[in-house]
Short mmCIF file of C-alpha atoms and ligand atoms in Angstrom, two decimals:
data_model
loop_
_atom_site.label_atom_id
_atom_site.label_comp_id
_atom_site.label_asym_id
_atom_site.label_seq_id
_atom_site.Cartn_x
_atom_site.Cartn_y
_atom_site.Cartn_z
CA MET A 1 -35.81 27.90 -7.63
CA LYS A 2 -32.90 27.39 -5.25
CA TYR A 3 -32.44 24.17 -3.33
CA GLU A 4 -30.96 23.67 0.10
CA ARG A 5 -27.91 21.49 -0.66
CA SER A 6 -25.08 20.35 1.60
CA TYR A 7 -21.41 20.10 0.71
CA ASN A 8 -21.25 16.37 0.08
CA PHE A 9 -17.79 14.84 0.50
CA SER A 10 -18.96 11.29 -0.25
CA ALA A 11 -16.53 8.96 -2.01
CA GLY A 12 -19.35 7.65 -4.19
CA PRO A 13 -22.08 7.96 -5.22
CA ALA A 14 -20.93 11.54 -5.11
CA MET A 15 -21.78 15.10 -6.07
CA MET A 16 -22.75 15.91 -9.62
CA PRO A 17 -22.45 19.39 -11.16
CA GLU A 18 -25.47 21.46 -10.15
CA ALA A 19 -25.89 22.80 -13.68
CA VAL A 20 -26.21 19.21 -14.92
CA LEU A 21 -28.80 18.28 -12.28
CA GLU A 22 -30.84 21.34 -13.23
CA GLU A 23 -30.75 20.40 -16.91
CA ILE A 24 -31.86 16.87 -16.08
CA ARG A 25 -34.66 18.28 -13.93
CA ASP A 26 -35.83 20.49 -16.80
CA GLU A 27 -35.91 17.55 -19.22
CA MET A 28 -37.49 15.11 -16.77
CA MET A 29 -41.13 15.12 -17.90
CA ASN A 30 -40.64 15.66 -21.63
CA TYR A 31 -37.19 15.15 -23.11
CA ARG A 32 -36.82 17.64 -25.96
CA GLY A 33 -40.32 17.22 -27.36
CA SER A 34 -40.24 13.42 -27.29
CA GLY A 35 -43.23 13.40 -24.94
CA MET A 36 -41.44 11.22 -22.40
CA CYS A 37 -38.70 11.01 -19.80
CA VAL A 38 -35.42 9.32 -20.80
CA MET A 39 -36.27 6.65 -18.18
CA GLU A 40 -39.33 5.73 -20.22
CA MET A 41 -37.68 5.49 -23.63
CA SER A 42 -36.94 2.42 -25.68
CA HIS A 43 -33.21 1.93 -25.97
CA ARG A 44 -33.90 1.03 -29.62
CA SER A 45 -35.51 4.40 -30.34
CA LYS A 46 -33.84 7.00 -32.53
CA VAL A 47 -33.99 9.58 -29.79
CA PHE A 48 -32.14 7.37 -27.31
CA GLN A 49 -29.63 6.19 -29.90
CA GLN A 50 -28.74 9.83 -30.42
CA ILE A 51 -28.24 10.33 -26.67
CA ALA A 52 -25.88 7.34 -26.55
CA ASP A 53 -24.01 8.36 -29.72
CA GLU A 54 -23.48 11.89 -28.45
CA ALA A 55 -22.29 10.64 -25.08
CA GLU A 56 -19.68 8.45 -26.75
CA ALA A 57 -18.62 11.16 -29.20
CA ASP A 58 -18.21 13.71 -26.40
CA LEU A 59 -16.17 11.31 -24.28
CA ARG A 60 -13.95 10.56 -27.29
CA ALA A 61 -13.43 14.28 -27.83
CA LEU A 62 -12.75 14.99 -24.13
CA MET A 63 -10.12 12.24 -23.78
CA HIS A 64 -8.85 12.33 -27.39
CA ILE A 65 -9.53 8.60 -27.61
CA PRO A 66 -7.76 7.09 -30.65
CA ASP A 67 -9.92 5.41 -33.34
CA ASN A 68 -8.54 1.94 -32.58
CA TYR A 69 -10.19 1.97 -29.13
CA LYS A 70 -13.80 1.01 -28.39
CA VAL A 71 -15.85 2.85 -25.80
CA LEU A 72 -18.27 0.57 -23.93
CA PHE A 73 -20.99 1.32 -21.38
CA ILE A 74 -21.35 -1.79 -19.23
CA GLN A 75 -23.71 -2.38 -16.32
CA GLY A 76 -22.68 -3.70 -12.93
CA GLY A 77 -20.41 -0.88 -11.85
CA GLY A 78 -16.79 -1.33 -10.91
CA THR A 79 -16.83 -4.73 -9.26
CA VAL A 80 -17.97 -6.55 -12.41
CA GLN A 81 -14.89 -5.15 -14.17
CA PHE A 82 -12.59 -6.94 -11.71
CA ALA A 83 -13.93 -10.20 -13.18
CA MET A 84 -14.33 -9.06 -16.78
CA VAL A 85 -10.73 -7.87 -17.06
CA ALA A 86 -9.38 -11.22 -15.89
CA MET A 87 -11.86 -13.31 -17.92
CA ASN A 88 -11.18 -11.44 -21.14
CA LEU A 89 -7.49 -10.63 -20.95
CA MET A 90 -5.92 -13.63 -19.20
CA LYS A 91 -4.92 -15.56 -22.30
CA ASN A 92 -1.87 -17.23 -20.79
CA GLY A 93 -3.54 -17.34 -17.38
CA LYS A 94 -0.98 -15.04 -15.79
CA ALA A 95 -1.14 -11.34 -14.89
CA CYS A 96 0.76 -8.80 -12.77
CA TYR A 97 -1.14 -6.65 -10.30
CA ILE A 98 0.44 -3.75 -8.40
CA GLU A 99 -0.96 -3.69 -4.88
CA THR A 100 -1.54 -0.11 -3.72
CA GLY A 101 -4.68 -0.27 -1.55
CA ALA A 102 -8.14 -1.67 -0.99
CA TRP A 103 -9.35 -1.54 -4.60
CA SER A 104 -6.29 -3.19 -6.13
CA LYS A 105 -6.60 -5.86 -3.43
CA LYS A 106 -10.19 -6.51 -4.49
CA ALA A 107 -9.09 -6.77 -8.12
CA ILE A 108 -6.33 -9.22 -7.13
CA ALA A 109 -8.73 -11.43 -5.16
CA GLU A 110 -11.10 -11.62 -8.13
CA ALA A 111 -8.38 -12.26 -10.72
CA LYS A 112 -7.07 -15.20 -8.66
CA LYS A 113 -10.28 -17.05 -9.50
CA TYR A 114 -9.24 -17.16 -13.15
CA GLY A 115 -5.49 -17.43 -13.20
CA GLU A 116 -2.13 -16.82 -11.61
CA VAL A 117 -1.64 -13.39 -10.07
CA ILE A 118 1.87 -12.03 -9.60
CA ILE A 119 2.38 -8.99 -7.36
CA PRO A 120 5.69 -7.42 -8.46
CA ALA A 121 5.25 -4.37 -6.19
CA SER A 122 3.19 -3.48 -3.14
CA SER A 123 2.90 -0.65 -0.64
CA ALA A 124 1.26 -2.84 2.03
CA ASP A 125 4.36 -2.37 4.26
CA LYS A 126 3.35 1.22 5.03
CA ASN A 127 -0.40 0.80 5.06
CA PHE A 128 -0.72 1.85 1.40
CA SER A 129 0.41 5.43 2.04
CA TYR A 130 2.57 5.68 -1.09
CA ILE A 131 2.96 4.39 -4.67
CA PRO A 132 5.89 1.94 -5.05
CA ASP A 133 8.73 2.61 -7.49
CA CYS A 134 7.68 0.75 -10.66
CA ARG A 135 10.40 1.80 -13.08
CA ASP A 136 12.02 -1.64 -13.21
CA LEU A 137 9.63 -4.43 -12.25
CA PRO A 138 10.31 -8.15 -12.61
CA ILE A 139 7.53 -8.87 -15.11
CA PRO A 140 7.45 -12.38 -16.61
CA GLU A 141 7.58 -12.56 -20.40
CA ASP A 142 4.32 -14.55 -20.64
CA CYS A 143 2.30 -12.27 -18.40
CA ASP A 144 -0.90 -11.08 -20.10
CA TYR A 145 -1.13 -7.59 -18.62
CA VAL A 146 -0.06 -5.29 -15.81
CA TYR A 147 -2.91 -3.95 -13.70
CA ILE A 148 -3.04 -0.81 -11.59
CA CYS A 149 -5.68 1.08 -9.63
CA GLU A 150 -4.70 4.57 -10.75
CA ASN A 151 -6.33 6.31 -7.78
CA GLU A 152 -7.01 4.39 -4.59
CA THR A 153 -10.28 5.88 -3.37
CA ILE A 154 -9.96 4.60 0.21
CA HIS A 155 -6.26 5.19 0.83
CA GLY A 156 -6.00 8.43 -1.15
CA VAL A 157 -2.91 7.58 -3.20
CA THR A 158 -2.61 8.29 -6.92
CA TRP A 159 -0.23 7.35 -9.72
CA ASN A 160 1.56 10.34 -11.24
CA THR A 161 3.99 8.21 -13.25
CA LEU A 162 2.71 5.04 -14.90
CA PRO A 163 4.66 1.81 -14.31
CA ASP A 164 7.11 0.51 -16.90
CA THR A 165 5.21 -2.58 -18.08
CA LYS A 166 8.17 -3.77 -20.21
CA GLY A 167 5.99 -3.85 -23.28
CA HIS A 168 3.03 -5.59 -21.66
CA ILE A 169 -0.51 -4.29 -21.79
CA LEU A 170 -1.40 -1.76 -19.09
CA VAL A 171 -4.87 -2.07 -17.53
CA SER A 172 -6.09 0.71 -15.26
CA ASP A 173 -8.99 1.17 -12.87
CA GLN A 174 -9.59 4.91 -13.14
CA SER A 175 -12.90 4.92 -11.24
CA SER A 176 -12.12 7.67 -8.77
CA MET A 177 -10.00 9.87 -11.05
CA PHE A 178 -11.69 9.39 -14.43
CA LEU A 179 -11.82 12.74 -16.30
CA SER A 180 -10.03 14.56 -13.48
CA ARG A 181 -6.96 15.26 -15.63
CA PRO A 182 -5.74 14.65 -19.20
CA CYS A 183 -4.98 11.03 -20.04
CA ASP A 184 -2.88 9.60 -22.88
CA VAL A 185 -5.17 6.69 -23.78
CA SER A 186 -2.63 5.21 -26.20
CA ARG A 187 -0.46 4.14 -23.24
CA TYR A 188 -3.14 1.72 -22.05
CA GLY A 189 -4.65 -1.49 -23.38
CA LEU A 190 -7.76 -1.02 -21.27
CA ILE A 191 -9.09 1.71 -19.00
CA TRP A 192 -12.22 1.25 -16.98
CA ALA A 193 -14.12 3.44 -14.54
CA GLY A 194 -17.20 2.97 -12.40
CA VAL A 195 -19.06 6.20 -13.13
CA GLN A 196 -20.54 6.96 -9.70
CA LYS A 197 -17.34 8.54 -8.38
CA ASN A 198 -16.52 11.33 -10.78
CA VAL A 199 -19.23 11.24 -13.44
CA GLY A 200 -22.80 10.11 -12.89
CA PRO A 201 -25.26 7.76 -11.18
CA ALA A 202 -24.16 4.33 -9.88
CA GLY A 203 -24.51 1.03 -11.68
CA MET A 204 -22.40 1.43 -14.79
CA ALA A 205 -18.78 1.39 -15.89
CA VAL A 206 -17.17 3.01 -18.89
CA VAL A 207 -14.63 0.72 -20.57
CA ILE A 208 -12.10 1.97 -23.11
CA ILE A 209 -10.45 -1.00 -24.78
CA ARG A 210 -7.95 -1.33 -27.62
CA GLU A 211 -9.64 -3.21 -30.47
CA ASP A 212 -7.03 -5.95 -30.80
CA LEU A 213 -7.83 -7.06 -27.23
CA LEU A 214 -11.40 -8.03 -28.15
CA ARG A 215 -11.49 -11.82 -28.36
CA ASP A 216 -13.67 -14.40 -30.09
CA ASP A 217 -11.96 -17.31 -28.35
CA LEU A 218 -12.97 -16.84 -24.73
CA PRO A 219 -13.22 -19.97 -22.56
CA SER A 220 -16.73 -21.44 -22.70
CA PHE A 221 -17.35 -20.77 -19.00
CA VAL A 222 -17.36 -17.01 -19.65
CA PRO A 223 -20.97 -15.75 -19.61
CA THR A 224 -22.08 -14.01 -22.81
CA TYR A 225 -22.60 -10.78 -20.96
CA MET A 226 -19.02 -10.81 -19.65
CA SER A 227 -17.42 -10.69 -23.10
CA TYR A 228 -16.09 -7.27 -24.10
CA LYS A 229 -16.45 -8.27 -27.73
CA VAL A 230 -20.18 -8.92 -27.33
CA HIS A 231 -20.61 -5.39 -25.98
CA ALA A 232 -18.40 -3.90 -28.70
CA ASP A 233 -20.18 -5.76 -31.52
CA ASN A 234 -23.54 -4.51 -30.27
CA GLY A 235 -22.71 -0.87 -29.57
CA SER A 236 -23.14 -1.44 -25.81
CA MET A 237 -26.74 -2.53 -26.49
CA TYR A 238 -26.50 -6.31 -26.50
CA ASN A 239 -29.27 -6.09 -23.92
CA THR A 240 -31.10 -3.12 -22.40
CA PRO A 241 -28.33 -0.81 -21.23
CA ASN A 242 -28.39 1.51 -18.22
CA CYS A 243 -30.08 4.20 -20.31
CA TRP A 244 -30.44 6.64 -17.45
CA ALA A 245 -26.76 6.48 -16.51
CA ILE A 246 -25.68 6.89 -20.14
CA TYR A 247 -27.89 9.98 -20.42
CA CYS A 248 -26.59 11.53 -17.18
CA CYS A 249 -22.96 10.75 -18.01
CA GLY A 250 -23.43 12.31 -21.44
CA LYS A 251 -24.59 15.50 -19.74
CA VAL A 252 -21.46 15.53 -17.58
CA PHE A 253 -19.18 14.91 -20.59
CA ARG A 254 -20.74 17.89 -22.36
CA TYR A 255 -20.48 20.00 -19.19
CA LEU A 256 -16.76 19.20 -18.86
CA MET A 257 -16.18 20.24 -22.48
CA GLU A 258 -17.90 23.55 -21.78
CA GLN A 259 -15.72 23.99 -18.70
CA GLY A 260 -12.58 23.87 -20.83
CA GLY A 261 -11.93 20.12 -20.95
CA LEU A 262 -9.58 17.99 -18.90
CA GLU A 263 -6.66 20.46 -18.81
CA ALA A 264 -8.94 22.99 -17.12
CA MET A 265 -10.30 20.34 -14.73
CA ALA A 266 -6.77 19.25 -13.79
CA GLN A 267 -5.78 22.79 -12.94
CA ARG A 268 -8.92 23.43 -10.93
CA ASN A 269 -8.61 20.10 -9.10
CA ALA A 270 -4.97 20.75 -8.21
CA GLU A 271 -5.76 24.20 -6.84
CA LYS A 272 -8.75 22.90 -4.90
CA ALA A 273 -6.79 20.04 -3.33
CA LYS A 274 -3.93 22.39 -2.42
CA VAL A 275 -6.29 24.44 -0.27
CA LEU A 276 -7.02 21.36 1.85
CA TYR A 277 -3.51 19.83 1.89
CA ASP A 278 -1.89 23.19 2.78
CA PHE A 279 -4.22 23.43 5.75
CA LEU A 280 -3.55 19.83 6.84
CA ASP A 281 0.23 20.31 6.56
CA SER A 282 0.11 23.45 8.72
CA SER A 283 -2.36 22.09 11.26
CA SER A 284 -1.29 20.93 14.71
CA LEU A 285 -4.44 18.83 15.12
CA PHE A 286 -5.02 17.23 11.70
CA ARG A 287 -2.56 15.31 9.54
CA ALA A 288 -2.78 14.02 5.95
CA ALA A 289 -2.20 10.27 5.74
CA VAL A 290 -0.29 10.06 2.42
CA THR A 291 3.28 10.85 1.24
CA PRO A 292 3.14 14.28 -0.50
CA ALA A 293 4.28 13.07 -3.95
CA ASP A 294 1.55 10.42 -4.17
CA ARG A 295 -1.39 12.33 -2.75
CA SER A 296 -4.69 12.10 -4.55
CA VAL A 297 -6.38 15.34 -5.59
CA MET A 298 -9.71 13.48 -5.49
CA ASN A 299 -9.76 11.64 -2.15
CA VAL A 300 -8.06 13.21 0.86
CA PRO A 301 -7.80 10.99 3.96
CA PHE A 302 -6.73 12.66 7.19
CA VAL A 303 -6.60 11.94 10.91
CA THR A 304 -6.31 13.62 14.29
CA GLY A 305 -4.55 10.63 15.83
CA SER A 306 -7.46 9.87 18.15
CA LYS A 307 -10.44 7.77 17.09
CA GLU A 308 -12.74 9.57 19.52
CA LEU A 309 -11.71 12.99 18.27
CA ASP A 310 -12.07 11.87 14.62
CA ALA A 311 -15.66 10.85 15.35
CA GLU A 312 -16.31 14.15 17.11
CA VAL A 313 -15.09 16.12 14.09
CA VAL A 314 -17.26 14.07 11.72
CA ALA A 315 -20.35 14.69 13.87
CA ALA A 316 -19.67 18.42 14.28
CA ALA A 317 -19.02 18.74 10.54
CA LYS A 318 -22.28 16.98 9.70
CA ALA A 319 -24.18 19.36 11.97
CA ALA A 320 -22.52 22.28 10.12
CA GLY A 321 -23.62 21.00 6.68
CA PHE A 322 -20.55 19.00 5.60
CA ASP A 323 -21.68 15.48 4.76
CA ASN A 324 -19.91 12.11 4.49
CA LEU A 325 -16.51 12.98 5.97
CA LYS A 326 -16.11 9.69 7.81
CA GLY A 327 -13.12 7.67 6.56
CA HIS A 328 -13.76 4.21 5.09
CA LYS A 329 -14.40 1.66 7.84
CA SER A 330 -11.25 -0.26 6.88
CA VAL A 331 -8.91 2.68 7.59
CA GLY A 332 -10.85 4.99 9.94
CA GLY A 333 -10.12 8.70 10.36
CA LEU A 334 -11.67 11.22 7.99
CA ARG A 335 -11.79 11.48 4.23
CA ALA A 336 -12.88 14.36 2.02
CA SER A 337 -13.67 13.30 -1.54
CA ILE A 338 -13.39 16.39 -3.71
CA TYR A 339 -14.23 15.23 -7.22
CA ASN A 340 -14.75 17.45 -10.29
CA ALA A 341 -18.19 18.52 -9.08
CA MET A 342 -17.07 19.77 -5.66
CA PRO A 343 -16.77 23.55 -5.94
CA ARG A 344 -13.68 25.27 -4.56
CA GLU A 345 -15.95 27.14 -2.14
CA GLY A 346 -16.91 23.78 -0.61
CA VAL A 347 -13.27 22.98 0.16
CA GLU A 348 -12.63 26.48 1.49
CA ALA A 349 -15.68 26.26 3.74
CA LEU A 350 -14.48 22.87 5.03
CA VAL A 351 -11.03 24.28 5.81
CA ASP A 352 -12.63 27.21 7.68
CA PHE A 353 -14.66 24.73 9.67
CA LEU A 354 -11.67 22.51 10.52
CA GLN A 355 -9.62 25.54 11.48
CA ALA A 356 -12.34 26.78 13.83
CA PHE A 357 -12.62 23.30 15.33
CA GLU A 358 -8.88 23.20 15.91
CA GLU A 359 -8.88 26.62 17.58
CA SER A 360 -11.75 25.59 19.84
CA ARG A 361 -9.52 22.76 21.12
CA ARG A 362 -6.52 24.93 22.02
C1 PLP B 401 -15.81 2.40 -6.00
C2 PLP B 401 -14.67 1.76 -6.67
C3 PLP B 401 -14.79 0.48 -7.23
C4 PLP B 401 -16.04 -0.37 -7.13
O1 PLP B 401 -17.14 0.17 -7.75
P1 PLP B 401 -18.61 -0.48 -7.57
O2 PLP B 401 -19.39 0.21 -8.63
O3 PLP B 401 -19.06 -0.18 -6.19
O4 PLP B 401 -18.48 -1.92 -7.81
C5 PLP B 401 -13.66 -0.03 -7.86
N1 PLP B 401 -12.52 0.67 -7.95
C6 PLP B 401 -12.38 1.90 -7.42
C7 PLP B 401 -11.09 2.62 -7.54
C8 PLP B 401 -13.45 2.49 -6.76
O5 PLP B 401 -13.32 3.71 -6.23
#
């Protein structure tokens, strides 16, 4: 059976691989002879434990996660991690945050509730259209960690060279680029990602944390649920986890392995993004918003220069089967999110559409 599906350029929740959705559909009523749907299963059952174990093992294999890192599945999505990072890692009450767009700003605002936030570099001066030079930052000796948002979903900038943290722990929000390219986990103290951008359904974050950062001595105001160590000690099942999201994410991890892993995804993503950026750079109507060296291959913001025309393009695109191209309300314009699951044909079809629109305006 074939379904009528649109090319969905949403920033999140976003497209999932069609092959994965079909597999989930086929297992919906009776998961592998268990007589029930994964949604109906006890998280303490053997069958679900196996789903969770396989999901973790596949993610470890995909990212080559070293043994001294824990993998946690934590509910609450990305925003809860803004608080958890600060609550768990601010030992001296001081941390450095690099300000590169809307999501690092959110993280900064949340961290300020728990301690002192130092911003050693920012790209606010040019409306977050580039990544600042972070090769030699003034980082205080007693700072607990350096925090980055590795891909700014709204502004469309991405880190291609990690900052020199001068020996301090690096913490990264990888939400909108998680599993889009290879990642050397050993360079980080903690990586987290809300899964609804590049992996699965909303409502959960994956956290990869170096074991020595798990603490027993958290301040007493920290809720039990907000302790990374509690999640680690209980195999991400201190309470009922987001079973459905773990199951769906596991399917995507396995799918990515079958597709050739993260090297293959990186190559495909780069080629796919090039199709769109090449068009934008040659267009006389549309323009990409970000400095070439720092452009995201996941989120591509672009503008015509006129608000009215931007809105016209979004409406015409929607009518032609291209969904969710409106830029975030804080920046306007258009944005095409082209995560792992967006096929190259979707990007090519979008470029054909934009080209035809441009010609119609000559
Ligand atoms: C979407 C997003 C978040 C927030 O995720 P929620 O699950 O909506 O809380 C945080 N960081 C980045 C980079 C994001 O793209």
